[in-house]
Amino acid sequence: MMMEYDLRGKGGILKLDAAAVQELMPAFVLGALDSEELMAVDDYLQEQRDLLARLEQLDEVTAQLAYVAPAQLLASKVKEQLLERARQDVANSGPPVQATNPFNAPASTARIPAFVTQQILPQGNQPPAVQPLRRLSTRPQPATAPARNWFGFVARTIIASSAAAAIILLILSTVQLRNKVDQLAAQISTSQQQVSLLESEKSQFQQINQQLQAQLDADRKQFAFYSQAEQVVTLTGTKDAPGARAEMYFSADQAQLVLHGLPPLPDTQTYQLWYIPTNAAPVPADLLTVRPDQNEAIALTVPPEQRNFAAIGITIEPAGGSPVPTLLVLQGSAT
Amino acid sequence: MQTERTENPPSPSDEALLQRIQQKDVLAYEQLYNRHAPTLYNLLMRIVRDQQIAEEVLQESLWLVWQRAEQYGGAGSVAAWLHRIARNRALDQLRHQQSRPQRRPEEISALVAAPALQRPSAAHEAETAWRQQQLYLALSSLPVEQQQCLELAYFDGMSQREIAEQTNTPLGTIKTRVRIGMEKVERLLRAAGLTERDSS
């Protein structure tokens, strides 16, 4: 049996200890907790980091459940549209980073950064740093060159090749710097978009948080009313509504009626509440509306003269109510 | 005579692909798609039960990955991160529609349904098929009630209270089934080596 826990602190706020959080963590990662338990577990994990590793383990287990889903046929257009969108995003953000698979790059070009080879080399060419030297070294010599000019020729060759290499290095550096600037500009643009998206999300989360907080406050008030009620009457369904039940909580001249299992009625009918004194006819009271698929909690004001009832009943009446009860569906005794 | 041996280069890990996607590498993005989109789509179809909606949610989820690949913080596997994104979006869509199909208890199929054992399509790798097989063995060892609870919680996004109301079972019983069911699955998957973080 699951360990019972309820560590409500001041104000009725649920506080959990480590043992309770451990028990709830499988349901937490599944997203299967009620809002109160969810917030209590989240609060604990924010303040105490000791269970984060366990959370990660359970998250991995949960992720595996996705593989159990039956296999479906995924249309190829989904991939095509997504990749086209990505390409357009790259084009709009700046110079595209052409995708290369470094594991498949030929050895000669793998030593040179990919963006360099793509910017200045047609496909398939060798790195230019090698070619000028080879061309110069294989330049045919004049057949009749005098021997005393040989050193000058070598010197001129070395100087020319050095100059060519320097020029190429300068070009490479310029291209590299230019690409770096473009990349940084693209990153700034992306970051700005992300900030905008995050701000929008933050606003949405704040709104949701406010709604949850309002609901939580309402729930707490209701629970406080129930726990402090002076009198509680339990109503059970008659043979005409065997699945229905209700509880009515009284405190001073206020009451909360909680209905379960009553189906909604057509517009031509309504539920009606009756206070039944001892040895007297039932006194008609509030008309009640039930919404589909929800348990109703209805706040009522009890007339002082009806406070000393012997029993309570709920009937089905024509729209607008009735001075005398027609079809009894719920009844409960005050004692 | 010497002969050159050529070996296929190892596939990049999911983490490596995400790093490249941060640099807007479309090829890396395509590789990630090929690797994970089929599983994500199966998951989304199971949740939303509508082809058009599942395709839209898949695109939204993976577009988010393209835009925010850097938000994968390294905690847990990339697959778990992707599954979480897709599942949350699908459940949000389901709640937004407010038209979650209500099923009677006898219509709730066991988590381990026969279609999960279909032969993998061309797009699925052999490893995915093996993973499905291991999951089937793990889940089929659970009592049917625990399987049903996990299915309703994971694929239908129901809370424990909602599961209790739908199955007309005490809430405490449902809480116990969820907790014990998940712990059993965890033990069995760990024994099968499925809960280690995959490198690719």
Coordinates of C-alpha atoms in Angstrom, one line a residue:
Chain A
M1 CA 0.0 0.0 0.0
M2 CA 1.3 3.5 -0.9
M3 CA 2.6 5.4 2.1
E4 CA 0.2 8.1 3.2
Y5 CA 1.6 11.5 3.5
D6 CA 0.1 15.0 4.1
L7 CA 2.6 17.5 5.3
R8 CA 0.5 20.6 5.0
G9 CA 2.1 23.6 6.5
K10 CA 0.6 26.9 7.4
G11 CA -2.1 28.0 5.1
G12 CA -2.8 24.5 3.9
I13 CA 0.1 24.5 1.4
L14 CA 1.3 20.9 0.7
K15 CA 4.9 20.4 1.6
L16 CA 6.6 17.1 0.9
D17 CA 9.7 15.4 2.4
A18 CA 12.2 13.4 0.4
A19 CA 10.5 10.1 0.9
A20 CA 7.2 11.4 -0.3
V21 CA 8.8 13.1 -3.4
Q22 CA 10.5 9.8 -4.2
E23 CA 7.2 8.0 -4.2
L24 CA 5.6 10.6 -6.5
M25 CA 8.5 11.0 -8.9
P26 CA 7.3 8.2 -11.4
A27 CA 4.0 10.0 -11.7
F28 CA 5.8 13.4 -11.8
V29 CA 7.8 12.4 -14.9
L30 CA 4.7 11.0 -16.5
G31 CA 2.9 14.3 -15.9
A32 CA 0.2 12.4 -14.0
L33 CA 0.1 14.4 -10.8
D34 CA -2.6 16.8 -9.7
S35 CA -1.7 20.5 -9.7
E36 CA -1.1 20.6 -6.0
E37 CA 1.2 17.6 -5.9
L38 CA 2.9 18.8 -9.0
M39 CA 3.8 22.1 -7.5
A40 CA 4.9 20.5 -4.2
V41 CA 7.2 18.1 -6.0
D42 CA 8.5 20.9 -8.2
D43 CA 9.1 23.2 -5.2
Y44 CA 11.0 20.4 -3.5
L45 CA 13.2 19.8 -6.5
Q46 CA 13.9 23.5 -6.9
E47 CA 15.1 23.7 -3.3
Q48 CA 16.7 20.3 -2.8
R49 CA 18.9 19.0 -5.7
D50 CA 19.5 15.6 -4.2
L51 CA 16.9 13.8 -6.3
L52 CA 17.8 15.4 -9.7
A53 CA 19.8 12.3 -10.7
R54 CA 16.9 10.1 -9.9
L55 CA 14.6 12.4 -11.9
E56 CA 17.0 12.0 -14.9
Q57 CA 16.9 8.2 -14.6
L58 CA 13.1 8.1 -14.6
D59 CA 13.0 10.6 -17.5
E60 CA 15.0 8.1 -19.6
V61 CA 12.7 5.3 -18.7
T62 CA 9.7 7.4 -19.7
A63 CA 11.3 8.3 -23.0
Q64 CA 11.5 4.6 -23.9
L65 CA 7.8 4.3 -23.8
A66 CA 7.6 6.2 -27.0
Y67 CA 9.1 3.2 -28.8
V68 CA 6.0 1.2 -27.9
A69 CA 3.7 3.3 -30.1
P70 CA 2.5 1.4 -33.2
A71 CA 4.5 2.1 -36.3
Q72 CA 3.0 4.6 -38.8
L73 CA 3.9 5.7 -42.3
L74 CA 5.5 9.1 -42.2
A75 CA 5.0 11.2 -45.4
S76 CA 8.2 12.3 -47.1
K77 CA 6.7 15.8 -47.6
V78 CA 7.1 16.5 -43.9
K79 CA 10.9 16.1 -44.1
E80 CA 11.1 18.0 -47.4
Q81 CA 9.1 21.0 -46.0
L82 CA 11.2 21.0 -42.8
L83 CA 14.5 20.9 -44.6
E84 CA 13.5 23.6 -47.0
R85 CA 12.4 25.8 -44.1
A86 CA 15.9 25.2 -42.5
R87 CA 17.6 26.1 -45.8
Q88 CA 15.6 29.3 -46.1
D89 CA 16.4 30.2 -42.5
V90 CA 20.1 29.7 -43.2
A91 CA 19.8 31.9 -46.4
N92 CA 18.0 34.6 -44.5
S93 CA 20.4 34.6 -41.6
G94 CA 23.6 35.0 -43.6
P95 CA 26.0 33.1 -45.8
P96 CA 25.0 29.4 -45.6
V97 CA 27.2 27.0 -43.8
Q98 CA 27.4 24.3 -46.4
A99 CA 27.0 21.0 -44.6
T100 CA 29.9 18.7 -45.0
N101 CA 30.5 15.4 -43.3
P102 CA 34.0 15.6 -41.9
F103 CA 34.2 11.8 -41.8
N104 CA 33.8 11.6 -45.6
A105 CA 36.1 14.6 -46.6
P106 CA 39.1 13.6 -48.7
A107 CA 42.4 13.7 -46.8
S108 CA 43.9 16.6 -48.8
T109 CA 41.1 19.0 -48.1
A110 CA 40.4 17.7 -44.5
R111 CA 43.5 19.6 -43.3
I112 CA 42.0 22.9 -44.5
P113 CA 38.9 24.4 -42.9
A114 CA 35.8 23.5 -44.9
F115 CA 34.6 27.1 -45.3
V116 CA 37.8 28.0 -46.9
T117 CA 37.7 25.2 -49.5
Q118 CA 34.1 25.9 -50.3
Q119 CA 34.6 29.7 -50.7
I120 CA 37.7 29.7 -53.0
L121 CA 37.9 26.2 -54.5
P122 CA 35.7 24.7 -57.2
Q123 CA 34.8 21.2 -56.3
G124 CA 37.5 18.6 -56.7
N125 CA 40.5 20.9 -57.0
Q126 CA 43.6 20.5 -54.9
P127 CA 44.5 23.1 -52.3
P128 CA 46.0 26.1 -54.2
A129 CA 48.9 26.4 -51.6
V130 CA 50.6 23.5 -53.4
Q131 CA 50.1 24.3 -57.0
P132 CA 52.1 27.6 -57.5
L133 CA 55.2 26.0 -56.0
R134 CA 54.9 23.0 -58.3
R135 CA 54.3 25.1 -61.4
L136 CA 57.3 27.3 -60.7
S137 CA 59.6 24.5 -59.8
T138 CA 58.7 22.7 -63.1
R139 CA 59.0 25.8 -65.3
P140 CA 61.3 24.8 -68.2
Q141 CA 64.8 26.5 -68.0
P142 CA 66.2 28.3 -71.0
A143 CA 68.4 25.9 -72.9
T144 CA 71.3 28.4 -73.2
A145 CA 71.1 30.1 -69.7
P146 CA 74.6 30.9 -68.5
A147 CA 75.8 29.2 -65.3
R148 CA 76.4 32.5 -63.4
N149 CA 72.6 33.3 -63.5
W150 CA 71.6 30.1 -61.8
F151 CA 71.7 31.5 -58.3
G152 CA 69.7 34.6 -59.4
F153 CA 67.1 32.3 -60.9
V154 CA 66.8 30.3 -57.7
A155 CA 66.5 33.5 -55.6
R156 CA 63.9 34.9 -57.9
T157 CA 62.0 31.6 -57.7
I158 CA 62.1 31.6 -53.9
I159 CA 61.0 35.3 -53.7
A160 CA 58.2 34.8 -56.2
S161 CA 56.9 31.7 -54.5
S162 CA 57.1 33.3 -51.0
A163 CA 55.2 36.3 -52.3
A164 CA 52.6 34.1 -53.8
A165 CA 52.2 32.2 -50.6
A166 CA 52.0 35.4 -48.6
I167 CA 49.3 36.7 -51.0
I168 CA 47.3 33.5 -50.6
L169 CA 47.6 33.6 -46.8
L170 CA 46.4 37.1 -46.9
I171 CA 43.4 36.2 -49.0
L172 CA 42.7 33.2 -46.7
S173 CA 42.8 35.4 -43.6
T174 CA 40.5 38.0 -45.2
V175 CA 38.0 35.4 -46.2
Q176 CA 38.2 33.8 -42.7
L177 CA 37.6 37.2 -41.0
R178 CA 34.8 38.1 -43.3
N179 CA 33.0 34.8 -42.6
K180 CA 33.5 35.1 -38.9
V181 CA 31.9 38.6 -39.0
D182 CA 29.0 37.2 -41.0
Q183 CA 28.6 34.3 -38.6
L184 CA 28.6 36.6 -35.6
A185 CA 26.0 38.9 -37.2
A186 CA 23.8 35.8 -37.9
Q187 CA 24.2 34.7 -34.3
I188 CA 23.2 38.1 -33.0
S189 CA 20.1 38.1 -35.2
T190 CA 19.2 34.6 -34.0
S191 CA 19.7 35.6 -30.4
Q192 CA 17.5 38.5 -30.8
Q193 CA 14.8 36.3 -32.3
Q194 CA 15.2 33.9 -29.4
V195 CA 14.9 36.7 -26.8
S196 CA 11.7 37.8 -28.4
L197 CA 10.3 34.2 -28.4
L198 CA 11.4 33.8 -24.8
E199 CA 9.7 37.0 -23.7
S200 CA 6.5 35.9 -25.4
E201 CA 6.7 32.5 -23.7
K202 CA 7.5 34.2 -20.4
S203 CA 4.3 36.2 -20.7
Q204 CA 2.3 33.1 -21.5
F205 CA 3.7 31.3 -18.5
Q206 CA 3.0 34.2 -16.2
Q207 CA -0.6 34.2 -17.4
I208 CA -0.9 30.4 -16.8
N209 CA 0.7 30.8 -13.4
Q210 CA -1.8 33.5 -12.4
Q211 CA -4.7 31.2 -13.5
L212 CA -3.3 28.3 -11.6
Q213 CA -2.7 30.4 -8.5
A214 CA -6.3 31.7 -8.7
Q215 CA -7.6 28.2 -9.0
L216 CA -5.4 27.0 -6.2
D217 CA -6.7 29.8 -3.9
A218 CA -10.3 29.0 -4.8
D219 CA -9.6 25.3 -4.0
R220 CA -8.0 26.2 -0.7
K221 CA -10.9 28.3 0.4
Q222 CA -13.4 25.6 -0.5
F223 CA -11.4 23.0 1.4
A224 CA -11.2 25.3 4.4
F225 CA -15.0 25.6 4.3
Y226 CA -15.4 21.9 4.2
S227 CA -13.0 21.2 7.1
Q228 CA -14.6 23.8 9.3
A229 CA -18.3 23.0 8.5
E230 CA -20.6 22.8 11.5
Q231 CA -22.8 20.2 9.9
V232 CA -22.4 17.7 7.0
V233 CA -25.4 15.9 5.4
T234 CA -24.7 13.1 3.0
L235 CA -27.3 12.5 0.3
T236 CA -27.6 9.1 -1.5
G237 CA -29.3 8.4 -4.8
T238 CA -32.7 6.9 -5.1
K239 CA -33.7 4.1 -7.5
D240 CA -34.1 6.8 -10.2
A241 CA -30.5 7.9 -9.8
P242 CA -28.6 5.0 -8.3
G243 CA -25.2 6.4 -9.3
A244 CA -25.7 9.8 -7.8
R245 CA -24.5 11.1 -4.4
A246 CA -23.9 14.5 -2.7
E247 CA -22.6 16.1 0.4
M248 CA -23.9 19.4 1.9
Y249 CA -21.6 21.3 4.2
F250 CA -23.2 23.9 6.5
S251 CA -21.5 26.8 8.3
A252 CA -23.7 29.5 9.8
D253 CA -26.1 30.6 7.0
Q254 CA -23.9 29.4 4.2
A255 CA -23.7 26.0 2.6
Q256 CA -21.7 24.2 0.0
L257 CA -23.5 21.5 -2.0
V258 CA -21.2 19.0 -3.8
L259 CA -22.9 16.9 -6.4
H260 CA -21.5 13.7 -8.0
G261 CA -22.9 11.6 -10.8
L262 CA -25.9 13.7 -11.7
P263 CA -26.4 14.1 -15.4
P264 CA -27.2 17.4 -17.0
L265 CA -30.9 18.0 -17.7
P266 CA -32.5 19.3 -20.9
D267 CA -33.7 23.0 -20.9
T268 CA -37.2 21.9 -20.0
Q269 CA -36.2 20.5 -16.7
T270 CA -34.2 21.5 -13.6
Y271 CA -32.9 20.1 -10.3
Q272 CA -34.5 21.6 -7.2
L273 CA -33.3 21.5 -3.6
W274 CA -35.8 20.9 -0.7
Y275 CA -35.5 21.4 3.0
I276 CA -37.8 18.8 4.8
P277 CA -38.9 19.8 8.3
T278 CA -40.1 17.3 10.8
N279 CA -43.7 16.3 10.2
A280 CA -44.2 19.1 7.6
A281 CA -44.3 19.4 3.9
P282 CA -41.0 19.9 2.0
V283 CA -40.0 23.5 1.5
P284 CA -38.8 24.4 -2.0
A285 CA -35.4 26.0 -2.2
D286 CA -32.7 26.6 -4.8
L287 CA -32.8 25.5 -8.4
L288 CA -29.6 23.7 -9.4
T289 CA -27.8 23.5 -12.7
V290 CA -25.4 20.6 -13.4
R291 CA -22.8 20.8 -16.2
P292 CA -21.6 17.8 -18.2
D293 CA -18.6 15.7 -17.0
Q294 CA -18.0 17.8 -13.9
N295 CA -18.6 17.4 -10.2
E296 CA -20.5 20.4 -9.1
A297 CA -19.8 22.4 -6.0
I298 CA -22.5 25.0 -5.5
A299 CA -22.5 27.7 -2.9
L300 CA -25.9 28.4 -1.3
T301 CA -27.4 30.7 1.3
V302 CA -29.6 28.8 3.8
P303 CA -32.7 30.8 5.0
P304 CA -32.6 30.9 8.9
E305 CA -36.1 29.4 9.1
Q306 CA -35.0 26.3 7.2
R307 CA -31.9 25.7 9.2
N308 CA -33.6 23.2 11.5
F309 CA -34.5 20.7 8.8
A310 CA -34.9 17.0 9.3
A311 CA -33.8 16.0 5.9
I312 CA -32.8 17.3 2.5
G313 CA -33.9 16.2 -0.9
I314 CA -33.1 17.0 -4.5
T315 CA -35.7 16.4 -7.2
I316 CA -36.2 16.8 -11.0
E317 CA -38.8 19.4 -11.8
P318 CA -40.0 21.3 -14.8
A319 CA -37.9 24.3 -15.8
G320 CA -38.5 27.2 -13.3
G321 CA -39.1 24.8 -10.4
S322 CA -42.2 23.5 -8.7
P323 CA -44.1 24.2 -5.4
V324 CA -44.3 20.5 -4.7
P325 CA -41.7 17.8 -5.3
T326 CA -42.0 15.6 -8.4
L327 CA -39.2 13.1 -8.9
L328 CA -36.8 12.5 -6.0
V329 CA -33.3 11.6 -7.0
L330 CA -31.2 12.4 -3.9
Q331 CA -32.1 12.4 -0.2
G332 CA -30.2 12.7 3.1
S333 CA -31.1 12.9 6.7
A334 CA -29.8 15.6 9.0
T335 CA -29.0 13.2 11.8
Chain B
M1 CA 49.9 -7.6 -52.2
Q2 CA 48.6 -5.0 -49.9
T3 CA 45.1 -4.0 -50.2
E4 CA 43.5 -0.9 -48.7
R5 CA 40.8 -1.6 -46.2
T6 CA 38.1 1.0 -46.3
E7 CA 35.8 1.2 -43.2
N8 CA 32.6 3.2 -42.9
P9 CA 33.2 6.2 -40.6
P10 CA 31.3 5.9 -37.3
S11 CA 27.9 7.8 -37.3
P12 CA 28.1 11.1 -35.3
S13 CA 26.4 11.0 -32.0
D14 CA 23.2 12.8 -31.3
E15 CA 25.1 15.3 -29.2
A16 CA 27.5 16.0 -32.1
L17 CA 24.6 16.5 -34.5
L18 CA 23.0 19.0 -32.1
Q19 CA 26.3 20.9 -31.9
R20 CA 26.4 21.1 -35.7
I21 CA 22.7 22.1 -35.8
Q22 CA 23.6 25.0 -33.6
Q23 CA 25.8 26.1 -36.4
K24 CA 22.9 25.8 -38.8
D25 CA 24.2 22.6 -40.4
V26 CA 21.3 21.4 -42.5
L27 CA 22.9 18.0 -43.2
A28 CA 23.2 17.4 -39.5
Y29 CA 19.6 18.4 -39.1
E30 CA 18.6 15.9 -41.8
Q31 CA 20.6 13.2 -40.1
L32 CA 18.8 13.9 -36.8
Y33 CA 15.5 13.9 -38.6
N34 CA 16.2 10.5 -40.2
R35 CA 17.2 9.0 -36.9
H36 CA 14.4 10.2 -34.7
A37 CA 11.4 11.4 -36.7
P38 CA 9.8 8.0 -37.3
T39 CA 9.7 7.3 -33.6
L40 CA 8.4 10.7 -32.8
Y41 CA 5.7 10.4 -35.4
N42 CA 4.6 7.1 -34.1
L43 CA 4.3 8.7 -30.6
L44 CA 2.4 11.7 -31.9
M45 CA 0.0 9.6 -33.9
R46 CA -0.7 7.5 -30.8
I47 CA -1.5 10.6 -28.8
V48 CA -3.4 12.8 -31.2
R49 CA -4.8 10.1 -33.5
D50 CA -4.9 12.5 -36.4
Q51 CA -2.4 12.4 -39.3
Q52 CA -2.5 16.0 -40.2
I53 CA -2.2 17.2 -36.5
A54 CA 0.6 14.7 -35.9
E55 CA 2.5 16.0 -38.9
E56 CA 2.1 19.6 -37.8
V57 CA 3.2 18.8 -34.2
L58 CA 6.2 16.9 -35.6
Q59 CA 7.2 19.9 -37.7
E60 CA 6.7 22.3 -34.8
S61 CA 8.7 20.1 -32.4
L62 CA 11.6 19.6 -34.8
W63 CA 11.6 23.3 -35.8
L64 CA 12.0 24.1 -32.2
V65 CA 15.1 21.9 -32.1
W66 CA 16.5 23.7 -35.1
Q67 CA 15.9 27.1 -33.4
R68 CA 17.0 26.1 -29.9
A69 CA 19.4 23.2 -30.2
E70 CA 21.6 24.9 -27.6
Q71 CA 18.9 24.4 -25.0
Y72 CA 19.7 20.7 -24.8
G73 CA 21.7 21.0 -21.6
G74 CA 23.3 17.5 -21.6
A75 CA 21.1 16.1 -18.9
G76 CA 19.7 12.8 -20.2
S77 CA 19.8 11.5 -23.7
V78 CA 19.0 13.6 -26.8
A79 CA 16.2 11.1 -27.6
A80 CA 14.6 11.7 -24.2
W81 CA 14.8 15.4 -24.8
L82 CA 13.1 15.1 -28.2
H83 CA 10.4 12.7 -26.9
R84 CA 9.7 15.1 -24.1
I85 CA 9.3 18.1 -26.5
A86 CA 7.1 16.2 -28.9
R87 CA 4.9 14.6 -26.2
N88 CA 4.3 17.9 -24.4
R89 CA 3.3 19.6 -27.6
A90 CA 1.0 16.8 -28.5
L91 CA -0.7 16.7 -25.1
D92 CA -1.1 20.5 -25.2
Q93 CA -2.7 20.1 -28.6
L94 CA -5.0 17.5 -27.2
R95 CA -6.0 19.7 -24.2
H96 CA -6.5 22.6 -26.5
Q97 CA -8.9 20.7 -28.6
Q98 CA -10.8 19.6 -25.4
S99 CA -12.0 16.7 -27.4
R100 CA -10.0 13.9 -25.8
P101 CA -11.9 10.8 -26.9
Q102 CA -13.5 9.2 -23.8
R103 CA -13.0 5.4 -23.9
R104 CA -14.8 2.9 -21.8
P105 CA -12.5 0.7 -19.7
E106 CA -13.0 -2.3 -21.9
E107 CA -11.8 -0.3 -24.9
I108 CA -8.5 0.6 -23.3
S109 CA -6.0 -1.7 -25.0
A110 CA -3.0 -3.1 -23.2
L111 CA 0.1 -1.1 -23.6
V112 CA 1.7 -3.9 -25.5
A113 CA -0.4 -3.9 -28.7
A114 CA 0.3 -6.2 -31.6
P115 CA 1.0 -3.3 -34.1
A116 CA 4.1 -2.4 -32.0
L117 CA 5.6 -5.6 -33.3
Q118 CA 5.2 -4.8 -36.9
R119 CA 8.2 -5.4 -39.0
P120 CA 10.2 -2.1 -39.2
S121 CA 9.8 0.0 -42.3
A122 CA 12.7 0.9 -44.4
A123 CA 13.2 4.1 -42.4
H124 CA 13.6 2.3 -39.1
E125 CA 17.0 1.0 -38.1
A126 CA 17.5 -2.5 -36.8
E127 CA 18.3 -1.0 -33.4
T128 CA 14.9 0.5 -33.1
A129 CA 13.2 -2.8 -33.8
W130 CA 15.4 -4.5 -31.2
R131 CA 14.5 -1.7 -28.7
Q132 CA 10.8 -2.3 -29.4
Q133 CA 11.3 -6.0 -28.8
Q134 CA 12.9 -5.4 -25.4
L135 CA 10.2 -3.0 -24.4
Y136 CA 7.6 -5.5 -25.4
L137 CA 9.2 -8.1 -23.2
A138 CA 9.5 -5.7 -20.3
L139 CA 5.9 -4.4 -20.5
S140 CA 4.3 -7.7 -21.1
S141 CA 5.6 -8.9 -17.8
L142 CA 3.5 -6.2 -16.0
P143 CA 0.0 -6.9 -14.8
V144 CA -2.6 -5.6 -17.3
E145 CA -3.8 -3.0 -14.8
Q146 CA -0.3 -1.5 -14.5
Q147 CA 0.1 -1.4 -18.3
Q148 CA -3.2 0.4 -18.6
C149 CA -2.3 3.0 -16.1
L150 CA 1.0 3.7 -17.8
E151 CA -0.7 3.9 -21.2
L152 CA -3.4 6.3 -20.0
A153 CA -0.8 8.5 -18.2
Y154 CA 1.8 8.5 -21.0
F155 CA -0.2 8.5 -24.2
D156 CA -3.4 10.1 -23.1
G157 CA -1.9 12.6 -20.6
M158 CA -4.3 11.7 -17.9
S159 CA -3.6 12.5 -14.3
Q160 CA -3.8 9.7 -11.7
R161 CA -7.1 11.2 -10.5
E162 CA -8.6 11.1 -14.0
I163 CA -7.4 7.5 -14.5
A164 CA -9.1 6.6 -11.2
E165 CA -12.4 8.2 -12.3
Q166 CA -12.3 6.6 -15.8
T167 CA -11.5 3.2 -14.5
N168 CA -13.7 3.5 -11.5
T169 CA -10.7 2.5 -9.2
P170 CA -9.6 4.1 -5.9
L171 CA -7.1 6.8 -6.4
G172 CA -4.7 5.2 -4.0
T173 CA -4.7 2.0 -6.0
I174 CA -3.9 4.0 -9.2
K175 CA -1.0 5.8 -7.5
T176 CA 0.4 2.5 -6.4
R177 CA 0.0 0.9 -9.9
V178 CA 1.7 3.9 -11.6
R179 CA 4.7 3.9 -9.2
I180 CA 5.2 0.1 -9.1
G181 CA 4.7 -0.2 -12.9
M182 CA 7.3 2.5 -13.7
E183 CA 9.8 1.0 -11.2
K184 CA 9.4 -2.5 -12.8
V185 CA 9.8 -1.1 -16.3
E186 CA 12.9 0.7 -15.1
R187 CA 14.5 -2.5 -13.6
L188 CA 13.8 -4.5 -16.7
L189 CA 15.0 -1.9 -19.1
R190 CA 18.2 -1.4 -17.1
A191 CA 18.7 -5.2 -17.2
A192 CA 18.3 -5.0 -21.0
G193 CA 20.8 -2.1 -21.2
L194 CA 18.2 0.2 -22.7
T195 CA 18.5 3.0 -20.1
E196 CA 22.1 3.8 -20.7
R197 CA 22.5 7.0 -22.7
D198 CA 23.1 6.1 -26.4
S199 CA 25.9 7.7 -28.3
S200 CA 24.1 7.5 -31.6

